[in-house]
Amino acid sequence: MKKIFILIFCTTMVFAYNDPFDPNEYKQRDIHAVRIQTPLKVDGRLEEELYRGPSATDFIQYEPFNGARASQKTELWIGYDDNAIYVGARMWDTQPDSIVGRVGRRDAFLNADIFEIIIDSYHDKRTGFSFQINPAGSIRDEVYFNDSWTDDSWDGIWEGKTAIDDQGWTAEMRIPYSQLRFTDKEEYTWGILPTRYIQRAGEWDYFCYFPLNESGLMSRTADLTNIRNIHPPQRREILPYVTTGFAELPSQQANVFVEGQKSNFDLGADVKFGIGANLTVDATINPDFGQVEVDPASINLSDRETYYSEKRPFFLEGSSIFNFGNSGPTNNMNINFSTPRFFYSRRIGRSPQGWVSTHPDSIDRPEATRILGAAKISGKAGDDWSIGGLTAITNREYAHYYADGELITEQVEPYTSYNLIRSQKEIKNGRYGLGFMGTYTKRFMDGIDLFGALDDQHNSTSILNENGLGFGVDGWAFLGKDRDYAFGGWVGFTNVNGSVDRIFSLQQNPSHYFQRPDADHVELDSTATSLSGHAGRVSLNKENGNVSFNAALGWISPGFESNDLGITWTTDVINKHIGVGYRWTERGKYIHSARSDVIYATNHDFDRVKTADVVFGMANIRFVNFWSINFDGGYAGEVLSNTALRGGPRVIESAGTFFSAGINTDRRKDLSLYTSISLGSETDGGHDYGLSAELNAKIGSRLNLTFGPNMYKSTDMTQYVRRVKDAANTTMYGNRYVFAQIDYTEVGAEIRVDYPITPRFTLQGYFQPFMGIGEYQGFKEYAAPESDEFLVYGENGSTIEELTDTNGQTYYVVDPTGGSDEDSFNIYDPNFNQKSLVGTLVLRWEFSPGSALYFVWTHNGYNGDNPGSFKLKRDFNDLLASDADDVFALKLSYWFGG
């Protein structure tokens, strides 16, 4: 009998062990929170009574074996009291000596094991707060929005500790309710998603099962239940600061206002407080951003504005609330469509836009417009209304200079009020959504019209609107029972007002080009004092399954203008694209997963003229050894360009091909590399190629180095030079549009150094050597509209002569007809050789939660010798030998709050 019992027992265990595992049973799960009577000591030891109770376990792999059981066991406990949520976790590990913990600055992506908890305290299935910690105690936090998008600019005030032992590692967190957002209730159900990353295996384990071929994250979290009798706290925080600095400025040694040196002292404060349970007001008075990383150097040869990413903390934190037009579909690809924005925060506090009316040897002109104060509000009203708002006031700025011994003062920037409101309503747990955004900019010009730099006609035009209004509506809808498709869209309207001179110049700037002589649908109005326009976009995306699909239709009318508080690169465009693809998610012997897409896109202007026509494919492959490759290529057909002549008639834009490819090595390793190559050619003889790389080195447990060299060379047969008026040239509507071949070389590198002494005491550096060299040759002009034929100067009776002026500067005298000199004109040598070395080094000590001391060194070196000629060794030595400006700053901020 005993033997029979043993046989039955063993057979039962074998069949139990071999029971088929179905990860779909782990899609909907819950975790029960436990109320504790005494606050836990957050030390990472898991010694309290809470950890003797039942735990949440059975994590599922997301990567690398999607849907398999986690290779290592993880246990989780959630406790709470009147003030905070407590999270305790044990990450069991059969190889504790292989646990990877790295010390790093806050929010750094470190090559280490991770434990993460994501909390959706609104339980709206679209947003969440993420708290992450690694075995060395380094922390990250971020917010989730639009279901799966993240924003790591948010820095919450919370505690986290870890410990490593012979069974694995443990983590404890204390997350105050003040860092979450929720409405007062008797009992709560929140969304929660614990995750774990095992570095050596490249393994992500989730508490819930997420198939690789399905989109979304917050909509698929588990439920955190059993939270009762807690209340949203009153939130009040203040962060005063004091800063002092000194600058050595050799570039301004001859400036009598500076004489090569500057010093400053300043103070201000940031304030945060709650309105009710869910709304938060952030305000700043006289903000200082001296610790912010410098912008990278670049050379812009186009007619479009250079875009710079926001880096200032006040404008970064919580900025996701101001996203417009891209909610709903998780794939919002844009092909040949420069989506305008209603809000571009770099407008606030930018360099003064006005120029003085002369060219003095010395000038005292502020580098940036002072922000007198700014405030923003964000949060939720009720359960499904998201609200955001921002207002900022910038100072009136003046430039000072001497003329004939007299000190002259001219206004270069008026007082300006920037205002923004954003709201969005989610319907049926985020299945549908509807929102709006409104912006209003008001400048107090006091009757003074500001003018910008001289254009290629040596004219200065009025540059600022008196006010600008923008309004847009956006929304989305998920289709199908399982939300297999997502439809999204937006439509917007703008209206700007200003002086007659300002609106006349605005109609002719690169965003509009109303002066195009062959554009029947637009017309210059020299009496207008306002400009209005509309824009919009609708898209459809397949969210789930192996087959992918994406299509969109967008338009921007010629009069759309959002540049007062937003950014509009181009107008007069109707864009369409359609794309299909396939995702391979089944892991093979060598390939982990792959994806490929084919896309066709075309543009027309509002005169129904085709201005872009492109077909291309792209693909990426991930291998089981954690390497990956990506590549894309395509063909752009011959079309008519309505912007190449920068306000002139349409001309033919040559067809061309393009290709790029990249390879990523295993980023789990202490040494990893990404490298890429790009190639392009055009039927007119133009061509380009580029090489880039990014080497990441983890040295020891602290030092992180990134070195990213790049090189780019191109030959463009149609580089715009200038426009020359010539009434006799009736074929080109009374103008000559001068172009040239440009051979352009760019060499540079981005270097980053992170050395955290502790997670709260860090040294971070960013440096960028940069060289951009352009050599022009073969000056010519377009012979006729809607053609690609040229009159090359020096041929067919035309002449070109190279001369030198009294300042030693080269210029060319061009006679396009070779007859009388009445139509001759000059071209100053446009060759350039711009070299720079910019960098920022920041030593940061967070001596108390939310409080920090910064020491900052900013370096800016420049050299412009040998225009048009590139010799790497000579140019690099010239850059190192040139005088450079250095700024040193000390900033102390202290956080008061609770």
PDB file of N, CA and C in Angstrom, residues 113-183:
ATOM      1  N   ASP A 113      21.079  45.492 -13.046  1.00  0.00           N
ATOM      2  CA  ASP A 113      19.786  44.934 -12.674  1.00  0.00           C
ATOM      3  C   ASP A 113      18.872  46.063 -12.207  1.00  0.00           C
ATOM      4  N   ILE A 114      17.558  45.853 -12.336  1.00  0.00           N
ATOM      5  CA  ILE A 114      16.588  46.895 -11.983  1.00  0.00           C
ATOM      6  C   ILE A 114      15.365  46.251 -11.346  1.00  0.00           C
ATOM      7  N   PHE A 115      14.825  46.926 -10.345  1.00  0.00           N
ATOM      8  CA  PHE A 115      13.467  46.644  -9.886  1.00  0.00           C
ATOM      9  C   PHE A 115      12.651  47.914 -10.075  1.00  0.00           C
ATOM     10  N   GLU A 116      11.433  47.748 -10.611  1.00  0.00           N
ATOM     11  CA  GLU A 116      10.588  48.899 -10.934  1.00  0.00           C
ATOM     12  C   GLU A 116       9.178  48.650 -10.448  1.00  0.00           C
ATOM     13  N   ILE A 117       8.535  49.718  -9.991  1.00  0.00           N
ATOM     14  CA  ILE A 117       7.118  49.670  -9.681  1.00  0.00           C
ATOM     15  C   ILE A 117       6.456  50.838 -10.405  1.00  0.00           C
ATOM     16  N   ILE A 118       5.401  50.541 -11.174  1.00  0.00           N
ATOM     17  CA  ILE A 118       4.644  51.571 -11.885  1.00  0.00           C
ATOM     18  C   ILE A 118       3.258  51.632 -11.264  1.00  0.00           C
ATOM     19  N   ILE A 119       2.834  52.841 -10.870  1.00  0.00           N
ATOM     20  CA  ILE A 119       1.551  53.019 -10.179  1.00  0.00           C
ATOM     21  C   ILE A 119       0.666  53.962 -10.991  1.00  0.00           C
ATOM     22  N   ASP A 120      -0.502  53.475 -11.346  1.00  0.00           N
ATOM     23  CA  ASP A 120      -1.523  54.289 -12.005  1.00  0.00           C
ATOM     24  C   ASP A 120      -2.539  54.700 -10.949  1.00  0.00           C
ATOM     25  N   SER A 121      -2.235  55.769 -10.216  1.00  0.00           N
ATOM     26  CA  SER A 121      -3.090  56.162  -9.100  1.00  0.00           C
ATOM     27  C   SER A 121      -4.396  56.804  -9.560  1.00  0.00           C
ATOM     28  N   TYR A 122      -4.444  57.324 -10.782  1.00  0.00           N
ATOM     29  CA  TYR A 122      -5.721  57.775 -11.342  1.00  0.00           C
ATOM     30  C   TYR A 122      -6.599  56.591 -11.760  1.00  0.00           C
ATOM     31  N   HIS A 123      -5.961  55.445 -12.010  1.00  0.00           N
ATOM     32  CA  HIS A 123      -6.613  54.254 -12.553  1.00  0.00           C
ATOM     33  C   HIS A 123      -7.356  54.587 -13.842  1.00  0.00           C
ATOM     34  N   ASP A 124      -6.692  55.400 -14.677  1.00  0.00           N
ATOM     35  CA  ASP A 124      -7.295  55.776 -15.954  1.00  0.00           C
ATOM     36  C   ASP A 124      -6.817  54.901 -17.102  1.00  0.00           C
ATOM     37  N   LYS A 125      -5.915  53.962 -16.811  1.00  0.00           N
ATOM     38  CA  LYS A 125      -5.396  53.009 -17.799  1.00  0.00           C
ATOM     39  C   LYS A 125      -4.582  53.685 -18.907  1.00  0.00           C
ATOM     40  N   ARG A 126      -4.110  54.926 -18.648  1.00  0.00           N
ATOM     41  CA  ARG A 126      -3.317  55.623 -19.664  1.00  0.00           C
ATOM     42  C   ARG A 126      -2.086  56.298 -19.080  1.00  0.00           C
ATOM     43  N   THR A 127      -2.067  56.572 -17.786  1.00  0.00           N
ATOM     44  CA  THR A 127      -0.961  57.305 -17.170  1.00  0.00           C
ATOM     45  C   THR A 127      -0.436  56.548 -15.958  1.00  0.00           C
ATOM     46  N   GLY A 128       0.768  56.890 -15.537  1.00  0.00           N
ATOM     47  CA  GLY A 128       1.349  56.234 -14.378  1.00  0.00           C
ATOM     48  C   GLY A 128       2.632  56.897 -13.931  1.00  0.00           C
ATOM     49  N   PHE A 129       3.074  56.543 -12.717  1.00  0.00           N
ATOM     50  CA  PHE A 129       4.329  57.002 -12.140  1.00  0.00           C
ATOM     51  C   PHE A 129       5.246  55.801 -11.964  1.00  0.00           C
ATOM     52  N   SER A 130       6.460  55.912 -12.495  1.00  0.00           N
ATOM     53  CA  SER A 130       7.417  54.807 -12.431  1.00  0.00           C
ATOM     54  C   SER A 130       8.527  55.135 -11.451  1.00  0.00           C
ATOM     55  N   PHE A 131       8.854  54.160 -10.580  1.00  0.00           N
ATOM     56  CA  PHE A 131       9.927  54.293  -9.599  1.00  0.00           C
ATOM     57  C   PHE A 131      10.859  53.099  -9.782  1.00  0.00           C
ATOM     58  N   GLN A 132      12.143  53.373 -10.038  1.00  0.00           N
ATOM     59  CA  GLN A 132      13.098  52.321 -10.361  1.00  0.00           C
ATOM     60  C   GLN A 132      14.330  52.439  -9.462  1.00  0.00           C
ATOM     61  N   ILE A 133      14.912  51.280  -9.151  1.00  0.00           N
ATOM     62  CA  ILE A 133      16.113  51.256  -8.326  1.00  0.00           C
ATOM     63  C   ILE A 133      16.957  50.048  -8.732  1.00  0.00           C
ATOM     64  N   ASN A 134      18.272  50.197  -8.641  1.00  0.00           N
ATOM     65  CA  ASN A 134      19.143  49.056  -8.957  1.00  0.00           C
ATOM     66  C   ASN A 134      19.863  48.596  -7.690  1.00  0.00           C
ATOM     67  N   PRO A 135      20.575  47.477  -7.732  1.00  0.00           N
ATOM     68  CA  PRO A 135      21.172  46.929  -6.508  1.00  0.00           C
ATOM     69  C   PRO A 135      22.165  47.857  -5.815  1.00  0.00           C
ATOM     70  N   ALA A 136      22.715  48.845  -6.540  1.00  0.00           N
ATOM     71  CA  ALA A 136      23.649  49.795  -5.920  1.00  0.00           C
ATOM     72  C   ALA A 136      22.934  50.981  -5.302  1.00  0.00           C
ATOM     73  N   GLY A 137      21.609  51.035  -5.435  1.00  0.00           N
ATOM     74  CA  GLY A 137      20.846  52.128  -4.842  1.00  0.00           C
ATOM     75  C   GLY A 137      20.616  53.313  -5.755  1.00  0.00           C
ATOM     76  N   SER A 138      21.060  53.252  -7.011  1.00  0.00           N
ATOM     77  CA  SER A 138      20.812  54.339  -7.961  1.00  0.00           C
ATOM     78  C   SER A 138      19.354  54.294  -8.405  1.00  0.00           C
ATOM     79  N   ILE A 139      18.750  55.478  -8.576  1.00  0.00           N
ATOM     80  CA  ILE A 139      17.314  55.531  -8.826  1.00  0.00           C
ATOM     81  C   ILE A 139      16.998  56.252 -10.129  1.00  0.00           C
ATOM     82  N   ARG A 140      15.856  55.904 -10.701  1.00  0.00           N
ATOM     83  CA  ARG A 140      15.253  56.589 -11.835  1.00  0.00           C
ATOM     84  C   ARG A 140      13.775  56.746 -11.543  1.00  0.00           C
ATOM     85  N   ASP A 141      13.166  57.783 -12.097  1.00  0.00           N
ATOM     86  CA  ASP A 141      11.718  57.891 -12.054  1.00  0.00           C
ATOM     87  C   ASP A 141      11.245  58.587 -13.327  1.00  0.00           C
ATOM     88  N   GLU A 142      10.027  58.307 -13.701  1.00  0.00           N
ATOM     89  CA  GLU A 142       9.460  58.873 -14.916  1.00  0.00           C
ATOM     90  C   GLU A 142       7.953  58.749 -14.849  1.00  0.00           C
ATOM     91  N   VAL A 143       7.287  59.425 -15.758  1.00  0.00           N
ATOM     92  CA  VAL A 143       5.836  59.314 -15.840  1.00  0.00           C
ATOM     93  C   VAL A 143       5.469  58.680 -17.176  1.00  0.00           C
ATOM     94  N   TYR A 144       4.369  57.952 -17.162  1.00  0.00           N
ATOM     95  CA  TYR A 144       3.814  57.352 -18.372  1.00  0.00           C
ATOM     96  C   TYR A 144       2.603  58.168 -18.825  1.00  0.00           C
ATOM     97  N   PHE A 145       2.450  58.285 -20.151  1.00  0.00           N
ATOM     98  CA  PHE A 145       1.283  58.927 -20.728  1.00  0.00           C
ATOM     99  C   PHE A 145       0.989  58.277 -22.069  1.00  0.00           C
ATOM    100  N   ASN A 146      -0.216  58.495 -22.574  1.00  0.00           N
ATOM    101  CA  ASN A 146      -0.662  57.873 -23.824  1.00  0.00           C
ATOM    102  C   ASN A 146      -0.413  56.370 -23.814  1.00  0.00           C
ATOM    103  N   ASP A 147      -0.632  55.775 -22.647  1.00  0.00           N
ATOM    104  CA  ASP A 147      -0.590  54.323 -22.464  1.00  0.00           C
ATOM    105  C   ASP A 147       0.811  53.747 -22.352  1.00  0.00           C
ATOM    106  N   SER A 148       1.737  54.155 -23.240  1.00  0.00           N
ATOM    107  CA  SER A 148       3.050  53.511 -23.209  1.00  0.00           C
ATOM    108  C   SER A 148       4.216  54.475 -23.409  1.00  0.00           C
ATOM    109  N   TRP A 149       3.956  55.768 -23.572  1.00  0.00           N
ATOM    110  CA  TRP A 149       5.037  56.731 -23.754  1.00  0.00           C
ATOM    111  C   TRP A 149       5.535  57.208 -22.400  1.00  0.00           C
ATOM    112  N   THR A 150       6.810  57.585 -22.333  1.00  0.00           N
ATOM    113  CA  THR A 150       7.404  57.968 -21.052  1.00  0.00           C
ATOM    114  C   THR A 150       8.057  59.343 -21.130  1.00  0.00           C
ATOM    115  N   ASP A 151       8.171  59.965 -19.958  1.00  0.00           N
ATOM    116  CA  ASP A 151       8.810  61.267 -19.811  1.00  0.00           C
ATOM    117  C   ASP A 151       9.619  61.219 -18.512  1.00  0.00           C
ATOM    118  N   ASP A 152      10.970  61.198 -18.637  1.00  0.00           N
ATOM    119  CA  ASP A 152      11.805  61.062 -17.441  1.00  0.00           C
ATOM    120  C   ASP A 152      12.224  62.410 -16.868  1.00  0.00           C
ATOM    121  N   SER A 153      11.597  63.507 -17.314  1.00  0.00           N
ATOM    122  CA  SER A 153      11.948  64.820 -16.765  1.00  0.00           C
ATOM    123  C   SER A 153      11.402  65.004 -15.350  1.00  0.00           C
ATOM    124  N   TRP A 154      10.404  64.201 -14.972  1.00  0.00           N
ATOM    125  CA  TRP A 154       9.825  64.321 -13.635  1.00  0.00           C
ATOM    126  C   TRP A 154      10.783  63.738 -12.604  1.00  0.00           C
ATOM    127  N   ASP A 155      11.025  64.473 -11.523  1.00  0.00           N
ATOM    128  CA  ASP A 155      11.845  64.004 -10.407  1.00  0.00           C
ATOM    129  C   ASP A 155      11.009  64.049  -9.136  1.00  0.00           C
ATOM    130  N   GLY A 156      10.533  62.891  -8.717  1.00  0.00           N
ATOM    131  CA  GLY A 156       9.750  62.816  -7.498  1.00  0.00           C
ATOM    132  C   GLY A 156      10.626  62.812  -6.254  1.00  0.00           C
ATOM    133  N   ILE A 157      10.015  63.103  -5.123  1.00  0.00           N
ATOM    134  CA  ILE A 157      10.710  63.062  -3.831  1.00  0.00           C
ATOM    135  C   ILE A 157      10.262  61.792  -3.121  1.00  0.00           C
ATOM    136  N   TRP A 158      11.124  60.758  -3.161  1.00  0.00           N
ATOM    137  CA  TRP A 158      10.802  59.474  -2.571  1.00  0.00           C
ATOM    138  C   TRP A 158      12.091  58.802  -2.108  1.00  0.00           C
ATOM    139  N   GLU A 159      11.951  57.737  -1.323  1.00  0.00           N
ATOM    140  CA  GLU A 159      13.115  57.036  -0.767  1.00  0.00           C
ATOM    141  C   GLU A 159      13.217  55.635  -1.347  1.00  0.00           C
ATOM    142  N   GLY A 160      14.462  55.167  -1.504  1.00  0.00           N
ATOM    143  CA  GLY A 160      14.686  53.803  -1.944  1.00  0.00           C
ATOM    144  C   GLY A 160      16.027  53.294  -1.448  1.00  0.00           C
ATOM    145  N   LYS A 161      16.041  52.070  -0.930  1.00  0.00           N
ATOM    146  CA  LYS A 161      17.274  51.447  -0.431  1.00  0.00           C
ATOM    147  C   LYS A 161      17.320  49.994  -0.913  1.00  0.00           C
ATOM    148  N   THR A 162      18.539  49.479  -1.029  1.00  0.00           N
ATOM    149  CA  THR A 162      18.719  48.103  -1.483  1.00  0.00           C
ATOM    150  C   THR A 162      19.764  47.392  -0.625  1.00  0.00           C
ATOM    151  N   ALA A 163      19.771  46.070  -0.740  1.00  0.00           N
ATOM    152  CA  ALA A 163      20.782  45.248  -0.071  1.00  0.00           C
ATOM    153  C   ALA A 163      21.008  43.991  -0.908  1.00  0.00           C
ATOM    154  N   ILE A 164      22.239  43.484  -0.883  1.00  0.00           N
ATOM    155  CA  ILE A 164      22.602  42.259  -1.598  1.00  0.00           C
ATOM    156  C   ILE A 164      23.036  41.211  -0.578  1.00  0.00           C
ATOM    157  N   ASP A 165      22.521  39.978  -0.711  1.00  0.00           N
ATOM    158  CA  ASP A 165      22.930  38.900   0.178  1.00  0.00           C
ATOM    159  C   ASP A 165      23.150  37.635  -0.644  1.00  0.00           C
ATOM    160  N   ASP A 166      23.324  36.506   0.040  1.00  0.00           N
ATOM    161  CA  ASP A 166      23.646  35.268  -0.671  1.00  0.00           C
ATOM    162  C   ASP A 166      22.428  34.628  -1.327  1.00  0.00           C
ATOM    163  N   GLN A 167      21.259  35.248  -1.202  1.00  0.00           N
ATOM    164  CA  GLN A 167      20.062  34.724  -1.862  1.00  0.00           C
ATOM    165  C   GLN A 167      19.594  35.607  -3.021  1.00  0.00           C
ATOM    166  N   GLY A 168      20.268  36.722  -3.226  1.00  0.00           N
ATOM    167  CA  GLY A 168      19.865  37.634  -4.287  1.00  0.00           C
ATOM    168  C   GLY A 168      20.005  39.072  -3.804  1.00  0.00           C
ATOM    169  N   TRP A 169      19.002  39.883  -4.087  1.00  0.00           N
ATOM    170  CA  TRP A 169      19.029  41.256  -3.591  1.00  0.00           C
ATOM    171  C   TRP A 169      17.617  41.716  -3.250  1.00  0.00           C
ATOM    172  N   THR A 170      17.548  42.716  -2.412  1.00  0.00           N
ATOM    173  CA  THR A 170      16.268  43.207  -1.927  1.00  0.00           C
ATOM    174  C   THR A 170      16.197  44.715  -2.127  1.00  0.00           C
ATOM    175  N   ALA A 171      14.948  45.216  -2.177  1.00  0.00           N
ATOM    176  CA  ALA A 171      14.727  46.650  -2.362  1.00  0.00           C
ATOM    177  C   ALA A 171      13.525  47.074  -1.535  1.00  0.00           C
ATOM    178  N   GLU A 172      13.613  48.285  -1.003  1.00  0.00           N
ATOM    179  CA  GLU A 172      12.492  48.897  -0.299  1.00  0.00           C
ATOM    180  C   GLU A 172      12.304  50.319  -0.802  1.00  0.00           C
ATOM    181  N   MET A 173      11.057  50.721  -0.919  1.00  0.00           N
ATOM    182  CA  MET A 173      10.721  52.077  -1.338  1.00  0.00           C
ATOM    183  C   MET A 173       9.649  52.653  -0.422  1.00  0.00           C
ATOM    184  N   ARG A 174       9.759  53.943  -0.215  1.00  0.00           N
ATOM    185  CA  ARG A 174       8.684  54.703   0.441  1.00  0.00           C
ATOM    186  C   ARG A 174       8.269  55.809  -0.516  1.00  0.00           C
ATOM    187  N   ILE A 175       7.024  55.768  -0.979  1.00  0.00           N
ATOM    188  CA  ILE A 175       6.518  56.720  -1.955  1.00  0.00           C
ATOM    189  C   ILE A 175       5.414  57.540  -1.292  1.00  0.00           C
ATOM    190  N   PRO A 176       5.692  58.783  -0.915  1.00  0.00           N
ATOM    191  CA  PRO A 176       4.669  59.617  -0.271  1.00  0.00           C
ATOM    192  C   PRO A 176       3.481  59.856  -1.197  1.00  0.00           C
ATOM    193  N   TYR A 177       2.303  59.961  -0.626  1.00  0.00           N
ATOM    194  CA  TYR A 177       1.118  60.239  -1.425  1.00  0.00           C
ATOM    195  C   TYR A 177       1.234  61.584  -2.144  1.00  0.00           C
ATOM    196  N   SER A 178       2.063  62.476  -1.612  1.00  0.00           N
ATOM    197  CA  SER A 178       2.226  63.781  -2.255  1.00  0.00           C
ATOM    198  C   SER A 178       2.849  63.666  -3.634  1.00  0.00           C
ATOM    199  N   GLN A 179       3.491  62.523  -3.936  1.00  0.00           N
ATOM    200  CA  GLN A 179       4.108  62.330  -5.236  1.00  0.00           C
ATOM    201  C   GLN A 179       3.172  61.640  -6.222  1.00  0.00           C
ATOM    202  N   LEU A 180       2.015  61.222  -5.755  1.00  0.00           N
ATOM    203  CA  LEU A 180       1.000  60.610  -6.611  1.00  0.00           C
ATOM    204  C   LEU A 180      -0.172  61.565  -6.739  1.00  0.00           C
ATOM    205  N   ARG A 181      -1.101  61.239  -7.601  1.00  0.00           N
ATOM    206  CA  ARG A 181      -2.301  62.054  -7.787  1.00  0.00           C
ATOM    207  C   ARG A 181      -3.505  61.128  -7.764  1.00  0.00           C
ATOM    208  N   PHE A 182      -4.469  61.433  -6.864  1.00  0.00           N
ATOM    209  CA  PHE A 182      -5.674  60.623  -6.776  1.00  0.00           C
ATOM    210  C   PHE A 182      -6.779  61.426  -6.102  1.00  0.00           C
ATOM    211  N   THR A 183      -8.008  61.039  -6.380  1.00  0.00           N
ATOM    212  CA  THR A 183      -9.189  61.701  -5.832  1.00  0.00           C
ATOM    213  C   THR A 183      -9.584  61.040  -4.516  1.00  0.00           C
TER     214      THR A 183
END
